[in-house]
Coordinates of C-alpha atoms in Angstrom, one line a residue:
M1 CA 66.8 -37.7 188.5
S2 CA 68.7 -39.0 191.4
A3 CA 70.3 -37.0 194.1
A4 CA 73.8 -37.9 193.0
L5 CA 75.8 -37.3 189.9
T6 CA 74.4 -40.7 188.9
S7 CA 71.5 -38.6 188.0
A8 CA 73.4 -36.1 185.9
P9 CA 71.9 -36.9 182.5
L10 CA 74.2 -39.1 180.5
A11 CA 77.1 -38.5 182.8
V12 CA 78.0 -40.1 186.1
N13 CA 76.7 -43.2 187.8
V14 CA 77.4 -43.2 191.5
A15 CA 75.0 -45.0 193.7
P16 CA 73.2 -42.5 195.8
T17 CA 72.0 -42.9 199.4
S18 CA 68.7 -41.2 198.6
R19 CA 66.9 -40.1 195.5
I20 CA 64.6 -37.3 194.5
G21 CA 61.9 -39.2 192.7
S22 CA 60.5 -36.2 190.8
I23 CA 64.0 -35.6 189.1
D24 CA 64.2 -39.2 188.0
L25 CA 60.6 -38.9 186.7
V26 CA 61.3 -35.8 184.7
R27 CA 64.5 -37.1 183.4
G28 CA 62.9 -40.4 182.3
A29 CA 60.0 -38.5 180.6
V30 CA 62.2 -36.2 178.6
M31 CA 64.4 -39.1 177.5
V32 CA 61.3 -40.9 176.2
L33 CA 60.3 -37.7 174.3
M34 CA 63.9 -37.3 173.0
A35 CA 63.6 -40.6 171.2
I36 CA 60.7 -39.2 169.1
D37 CA 63.0 -36.6 167.5
H38 CA 65.8 -39.1 166.9
V39 CA 63.3 -41.5 165.2
R40 CA 62.2 -38.4 163.1
V41 CA 65.8 -37.9 162.0
F42 CA 65.9 -41.4 160.4
S43 CA 62.4 -41.0 159.0
G44 CA 63.5 -38.3 156.7
L45 CA 60.8 -35.9 157.9
P46 CA 61.8 -32.2 158.3
A47 CA 62.5 -30.7 161.7
G48 CA 59.2 -28.8 162.3
G49 CA 56.4 -28.0 159.8
P50 CA 54.7 -27.6 157.6
T51 CA 51.9 -29.5 159.2
A52 CA 50.8 -29.3 162.8
G53 CA 51.6 -32.9 163.4
I54 CA 55.2 -32.6 162.2
F55 CA 55.7 -29.2 164.0
F56 CA 54.6 -30.5 167.4
T57 CA 56.4 -33.8 166.9
R58 CA 59.6 -31.7 166.9
W59 CA 58.5 -29.0 169.3
V60 CA 57.6 -31.3 172.2
T61 CA 61.2 -32.6 172.1
H62 CA 62.6 -29.1 172.7
F63 CA 62.2 -29.7 176.5
C64 CA 64.8 -32.5 176.5
A65 CA 68.2 -30.8 176.2
P66 CA 67.4 -28.0 178.6
A67 CA 66.1 -30.6 181.2
F68 CA 69.2 -32.8 180.7
I69 CA 71.7 -29.9 181.2
F70 CA 69.9 -28.0 183.9
L71 CA 69.3 -31.0 186.0
A72 CA 72.8 -32.2 185.4
G73 CA 73.9 -29.1 187.2
T74 CA 71.4 -29.8 190.0
S75 CA 72.8 -33.3 190.3
I76 CA 76.4 -31.9 190.5
F77 CA 75.3 -29.8 193.5
L78 CA 73.7 -32.8 195.3
Y79 CA 76.7 -35.0 194.6
A80 CA 79.1 -32.4 195.9
R81 CA 77.3 -32.3 199.3
K82 CA 78.5 -35.9 199.9
H83 CA 81.8 -36.1 198.0
A84 CA 85.0 -34.1 198.2
D85 CA 86.3 -35.2 194.8
V86 CA 83.7 -33.5 192.7
S87 CA 86.1 -31.5 190.5
R88 CA 88.2 -34.5 189.7
H89 CA 85.0 -36.5 189.1
L90 CA 83.7 -33.9 186.6
L91 CA 87.0 -33.7 184.7
I92 CA 87.1 -37.4 184.1
R93 CA 83.4 -37.8 183.3
G94 CA 83.4 -34.7 181.1
A95 CA 86.4 -36.0 179.1
W96 CA 84.7 -39.4 178.8
L97 CA 81.5 -37.9 177.4
I98 CA 83.4 -35.9 174.8
F99 CA 85.3 -39.0 173.7
L100 CA 82.1 -41.0 173.3
E101 CA 80.4 -38.3 171.3
L102 CA 83.2 -38.2 168.8
T103 CA 83.6 -42.0 168.5
F104 CA 80.8 -44.4 169.5
L105 CA 77.9 -42.0 168.9
R106 CA 79.4 -40.6 165.7
V107 CA 79.4 -44.2 164.3
A108 CA 75.9 -44.9 165.8
W109 CA 74.4 -41.9 164.0
T110 CA 76.0 -42.7 160.6
F111 CA 76.9 -46.4 160.5
N112 CA 80.1 -45.4 158.7
F113 CA 83.7 -44.6 159.6
D114 CA 84.2 -41.5 157.6
F115 CA 85.7 -39.6 160.5
L116 CA 87.7 -37.3 158.3
H117 CA 84.8 -35.5 156.7
Y118 CA 82.2 -35.6 159.4
E119 CA 82.1 -35.2 163.2
M120 CA 79.2 -33.8 165.2
A121 CA 79.4 -32.0 168.5
G122 CA 76.0 -32.9 169.9
V123 CA 74.3 -32.8 173.3
I124 CA 76.7 -35.3 174.9
W125 CA 79.6 -33.2 173.7
V126 CA 78.3 -30.0 175.3
I127 CA 77.4 -31.8 178.6
G128 CA 81.0 -33.1 178.7
I129 CA 82.5 -29.7 178.1
C130 CA 80.2 -28.0 180.6
M131 CA 81.2 -30.6 183.2
V132 CA 84.9 -29.9 182.6
L133 CA 84.2 -26.2 183.1
M134 CA 82.0 -26.9 186.2
A135 CA 85.0 -28.6 187.7
G136 CA 86.4 -25.1 188.2
L137 CA 83.1 -23.3 188.9
V138 CA 82.2 -25.5 191.8
K139 CA 85.1 -24.0 193.7
L140 CA 83.3 -20.7 193.7
P141 CA 80.5 -19.7 196.1
L142 CA 77.1 -21.0 195.2
F143 CA 75.6 -17.6 194.7
V144 CA 78.4 -16.6 192.3
V145 CA 77.9 -19.8 190.2
G146 CA 74.2 -19.2 190.0
T147 CA 74.7 -15.6 189.0
I148 CA 77.1 -16.5 186.3
G149 CA 74.7 -19.0 184.9
V150 CA 71.7 -16.6 184.9
V151 CA 73.7 -13.8 183.3
I152 CA 75.0 -16.1 180.5
M153 CA 71.4 -17.3 179.8
A154 CA 69.9 -13.8 179.9
A155 CA 72.6 -11.7 178.3
H156 CA 74.0 -13.8 175.4
N157 CA 71.2 -12.5 173.1
L158 CA 72.8 -9.1 173.3
M159 CA 75.0 -10.5 170.5
D160 CA 72.0 -10.8 168.1
S161 CA 72.5 -7.4 166.5
H162 CA 76.1 -8.2 165.7
M163 CA 75.5 -11.7 164.5
G164 CA 75.2 -10.9 160.8
A165 CA 78.6 -9.1 160.7
L166 CA 80.2 -11.9 162.7
L167 CA 79.0 -14.6 160.4
D168 CA 80.2 -12.6 157.4
S169 CA 83.7 -12.3 158.9
L170 CA 84.1 -15.9 160.1
D171 CA 85.7 -17.1 156.8
Q172 CA 88.5 -14.6 157.3
N173 CA 88.6 -14.9 161.1
R174 CA 91.5 -16.9 162.5
L175 CA 89.3 -17.6 165.6
S176 CA 86.3 -18.7 163.6
G177 CA 86.6 -22.3 165.1
V178 CA 86.5 -20.8 168.6
W179 CA 83.4 -18.7 167.8
K180 CA 81.6 -21.8 166.4
I181 CA 82.4 -23.9 169.4
F182 CA 81.6 -21.3 171.9
Y183 CA 78.6 -19.6 170.5
V184 CA 77.7 -19.5 166.8
G185 CA 77.2 -23.2 166.2
F186 CA 76.5 -25.1 163.0
F187 CA 74.7 -22.3 161.1
A188 CA 78.2 -20.9 160.5
G189 CA 79.4 -24.1 158.9
P190 CA 81.8 -26.8 160.2
V191 CA 84.9 -26.2 162.2
Q192 CA 87.8 -27.3 160.0
F193 CA 90.9 -28.6 161.6
G194 CA 93.4 -27.9 158.8
P195 CA 93.3 -29.0 155.2
H196 CA 93.5 -32.7 156.1
G197 CA 91.8 -32.6 159.5
P198 CA 88.2 -33.6 160.3
N199 CA 85.2 -31.3 159.9
L200 CA 83.3 -30.7 163.2
I201 CA 79.7 -29.6 163.0
V202 CA 78.9 -27.9 166.3
L203 CA 75.2 -28.6 167.0
Y204 CA 75.4 -27.5 170.6
S205 CA 77.7 -24.6 171.2
L206 CA 79.1 -23.9 174.7
I207 CA 77.1 -20.8 175.2
P208 CA 74.4 -20.6 176.6
W209 CA 74.5 -24.3 177.9
I210 CA 77.3 -23.7 180.4
G211 CA 75.0 -21.0 181.9
V212 CA 72.1 -23.5 182.0
M213 CA 74.2 -26.1 183.9
A214 CA 75.6 -23.4 186.3
A215 CA 72.0 -22.2 187.0
G216 CA 70.9 -25.8 187.6
Y217 CA 73.8 -26.2 190.0
A218 CA 72.5 -23.3 192.1
F219 CA 69.0 -24.6 191.8
G220 CA 70.1 -27.7 193.6
K221 CA 70.0 -25.8 196.9
I222 CA 66.3 -25.3 196.5
L223 CA 65.7 -29.1 196.3
T224 CA 67.3 -29.5 199.8
L225 CA 64.7 -27.3 201.4
D226 CA 61.6 -28.6 203.2
P227 CA 58.8 -29.8 200.8
A228 CA 56.5 -26.8 201.3
Q229 CA 59.3 -24.2 200.7
R230 CA 60.7 -26.2 197.8
K231 CA 57.2 -26.3 196.2
R232 CA 56.6 -22.6 196.6
L233 CA 60.0 -21.6 195.2
C234 CA 59.8 -24.0 192.2
L235 CA 56.3 -22.8 191.3
T236 CA 57.3 -19.2 191.7
I237 CA 60.5 -19.5 189.6
G238 CA 58.8 -21.7 187.0
L239 CA 55.7 -19.6 186.5
L240 CA 57.8 -16.4 186.4
A241 CA 59.9 -17.9 183.7
V242 CA 56.8 -18.8 181.6
G243 CA 55.4 -15.3 182.2
L244 CA 58.6 -13.7 181.2
F245 CA 58.7 -15.8 178.0
L246 CA 55.1 -14.7 177.1
V247 CA 55.9 -11.0 177.6
L248 CA 59.3 -11.0 175.9
R249 CA 58.3 -13.2 173.0
G250 CA 54.8 -11.8 172.7
F251 CA 56.0 -8.2 172.3
N252 CA 59.3 -9.2 170.6
L253 CA 61.1 -7.2 173.2
Y254 CA 64.3 -9.3 173.6
G255 CA 65.5 -12.8 173.8
D256 CA 65.4 -14.3 170.3
P257 CA 67.0 -13.2 167.0
H258 CA 63.9 -14.1 165.0
P259 CA 60.8 -12.2 165.9
W260 CA 57.7 -14.4 165.7
H261 CA 55.6 -11.9 163.7
A262 CA 58.3 -11.9 161.0
A263 CA 58.2 -15.6 160.7
A264 CA 54.4 -15.5 160.5
Q265 CA 54.6 -13.2 157.6
G266 CA 57.4 -15.1 155.9
W267 CA 60.9 -14.2 157.2
N268 CA 63.8 -13.8 154.7
G269 CA 61.7 -15.2 151.9
A270 CA 60.6 -18.3 153.8
P271 CA 57.0 -19.3 153.5
P272 CA 54.7 -17.8 156.1
M273 CA 54.0 -19.9 159.3
P274 CA 50.8 -20.0 161.3
A275 CA 51.0 -17.5 164.1
L276 CA 51.1 -20.1 166.9
F277 CA 53.9 -22.0 165.2
S278 CA 56.0 -18.9 164.7
F279 CA 55.4 -17.9 168.3
L280 CA 56.6 -21.2 169.6
N281 CA 59.4 -21.6 167.1
T282 CA 62.1 -20.1 169.2
T283 CA 65.8 -20.4 168.3
K284 CA 67.5 -23.6 169.6
Y285 CA 70.9 -23.3 167.9
P286 CA 72.3 -21.5 169.8
A287 CA 69.5 -21.7 172.4
S288 CA 67.9 -18.2 172.8
L289 CA 66.7 -16.9 176.1
S290 CA 63.1 -17.3 174.8
F291 CA 63.8 -21.0 174.1
L292 CA 65.2 -21.5 177.6
L293 CA 62.4 -19.7 179.3
M294 CA 59.8 -21.6 177.3
T295 CA 61.3 -25.0 178.2
L296 CA 62.8 -24.6 181.6
G297 CA 59.9 -22.7 183.1
P298 CA 57.4 -25.6 182.9
I299 CA 60.0 -28.1 184.0
I300 CA 60.9 -26.2 187.1
A301 CA 57.2 -25.6 188.0
L302 CA 56.3 -29.3 187.5
L303 CA 59.1 -30.7 189.7
P304 CA 57.4 -30.3 193.1
L305 CA 54.1 -31.5 191.7
L306 CA 55.6 -34.8 190.7
D307 CA 56.9 -35.6 194.2
G308 CA 55.6 -39.0 195.4
L309 CA 53.9 -39.8 192.1
G310 CA 53.7 -43.6 191.7
G311 CA 51.8 -46.0 189.5
G312 CA 52.9 -48.4 186.9
V313 CA 53.6 -45.9 184.2
A314 CA 55.5 -43.6 186.5
R315 CA 57.7 -46.4 187.8
R316 CA 58.6 -47.4 184.2
I317 CA 59.5 -43.9 183.3
I318 CA 61.6 -43.5 186.4
L319 CA 63.5 -46.6 185.4
F320 CA 64.7 -44.8 182.3
G321 CA 65.7 -41.8 184.5
R322 CA 67.8 -44.0 186.7
V323 CA 70.0 -45.4 183.9
P324 CA 70.3 -42.4 181.6
F325 CA 73.8 -43.0 180.2
F326 CA 73.0 -46.6 179.3
Y327 CA 69.7 -45.5 177.7
Y328 CA 71.3 -42.8 175.6
M329 CA 74.1 -44.8 174.3
L330 CA 71.8 -47.6 173.3
H331 CA 68.9 -45.7 171.8
I332 CA 70.8 -44.1 168.9
P333 CA 72.2 -47.4 167.3
L334 CA 68.8 -49.1 168.1
I335 CA 66.8 -46.5 166.2
H336 CA 69.3 -46.5 163.3
A337 CA 69.1 -50.3 163.1
L338 CA 65.2 -50.2 163.1
A339 CA 65.4 -47.7 160.3
L340 CA 67.4 -50.2 158.2
V341 CA 64.6 -52.8 158.8
V342 CA 61.9 -50.3 157.8
S343 CA 63.8 -49.5 154.7
K344 CA 64.1 -53.1 153.7
I345 CA 60.5 -53.8 154.3
R346 CA 59.1 -50.7 152.5
L347 CA 61.6 -50.4 149.7
G348 CA 62.8 -53.9 149.3
F349 CA 66.4 -52.7 150.0
V350 CA 68.3 -50.8 152.6
S351 CA 68.7 -47.2 151.4
P352 CA 72.3 -46.1 151.1
W353 CA 71.1 -42.8 152.7
L354 CA 71.1 -44.5 156.0
F355 CA 74.9 -44.9 155.8
T356 CA 75.7 -41.3 154.9
N357 CA 76.8 -38.5 157.2
H358 CA 73.5 -37.3 158.5
P359 CA 71.5 -36.0 160.4
M360 CA 73.5 -32.9 159.8
G361 CA 75.9 -33.7 156.9
N362 CA 73.3 -35.0 154.4
P363 CA 69.8 -34.1 155.7
E364 CA 67.8 -34.7 152.5
A365 CA 66.3 -38.1 152.3
P366 CA 65.9 -39.7 148.9
E367 CA 62.6 -39.6 147.1
G368 CA 60.3 -42.4 148.2
Y369 CA 62.0 -43.0 151.5
V370 CA 60.3 -40.5 153.8
W371 CA 58.0 -42.0 156.4
G372 CA 54.6 -40.8 157.6
L373 CA 53.9 -39.8 161.2
P374 CA 52.0 -43.1 162.0
L375 CA 55.1 -45.1 161.1
L376 CA 57.3 -42.7 163.0
Y377 CA 55.3 -43.1 166.2
L378 CA 55.1 -46.9 165.7
I379 CA 58.9 -47.2 165.5
W380 CA 59.2 -44.9 168.5
G381 CA 56.9 -47.1 170.5
I382 CA 58.9 -50.2 169.5
T383 CA 62.1 -48.4 170.5
I384 CA 60.8 -47.6 174.0
V385 CA 59.5 -51.1 174.6
L386 CA 62.9 -52.6 173.6
L387 CA 64.8 -50.0 175.7
Y388 CA 62.6 -50.7 178.7
F389 CA 63.6 -54.4 178.9
A390 CA 67.3 -53.5 178.3
C391 CA 67.3 -50.7 180.9
R392 CA 65.5 -53.0 183.5
W393 CA 68.2 -55.6 183.0
F394 CA 71.0 -53.0 183.4
A395 CA 69.3 -51.4 186.5
A396 CA 69.2 -54.8 188.1
L397 CA 72.8 -55.4 187.3
K398 CA 73.8 -52.1 188.9
A399 CA 71.8 -52.9 192.0
R400 CA 73.6 -56.2 192.7
R401 CA 77.1 -55.3 191.6
S402 CA 79.6 -52.5 192.3
D403 CA 82.2 -53.1 189.6
W404 CA 84.3 -49.9 188.9
W405 CA 83.4 -49.9 185.2
L406 CA 79.7 -49.7 185.8
Q407 CA 80.1 -46.0 186.7
Y408 CA 81.1 -45.4 183.1
L409 CA 77.8 -46.8 181.8

């Protein structure tokens, strides 16, 4: 990602004076991977399992949201070094992202206008809310912000033992909507805004993601060090995170509400999972410490190793990383439109399921619709090719023009 808030994933587009190429490369790579899972949503395949192909199709995309949000925090730090208006900037951009999640992206996911019965608070929503909160946090000393972030990431699983009682009490709890937005997420059901208000499904709760962004903000300081020191610290932090994940998860000490050995044996009546699958199947909603260590550790360790990486493939991936907001806003309706085409070709008609409130509101695809993995990856490849040409055009437009509205795209 870039060295300005332009590089904040899906957030701000301010032309930087210099760029950190490895951040652009990582961001572009995870965005390419992200599209796999979003194609999967419209394929009707389940999110992980029972086969190895389906499991790892989902698992590899787990790196995307942590990379987006952590490096968004890093980009805020780098932007703040050159701009005095960072808090105002974050407030405006955060509000803009929340608005787009609940309007444009909601329609892109569903191709319907049933706002009353279905809204989804996805990754763009949580990035927006975190940016609004970061507008205040950036006024604190860097060490304090980083400490707050690490504590939130590390300590929020202390709630695990109380989660059952909390979920049981939510229906009678006047603050149930606050709990769902801040921590519990969509497993507790939608947030209902009165008898006639919309239902909000909270896919990404605020905790622990505000901690991830705050930690990424403090991490930005490391990227300003000389290359040798930066490489040493990134490798140390990244490998320590991976090692901590292996210990905590391997011995089921702490960091995830679902012990892997229980899932391997068939947890809560679920069918048993292969040991490797259950070990890697950490909790994403809300993201557990194990999930964050598993994903952020390799990303941090890889960053210095990617510095200066060139070549045709790398340059094309970096292109996606330089226009993240445009990419994200375009890829959802594009994938959805391609799913309509696939349905027409395979079934002879466009399935009404593609106009319902899913991926979360109506997840079960009708019989005969579900794709196989080869078709899923074919549509993913077509999506990436089409997005490349669109993103190349938009990057060229941004390079030759400085219209004020471009910063919102």
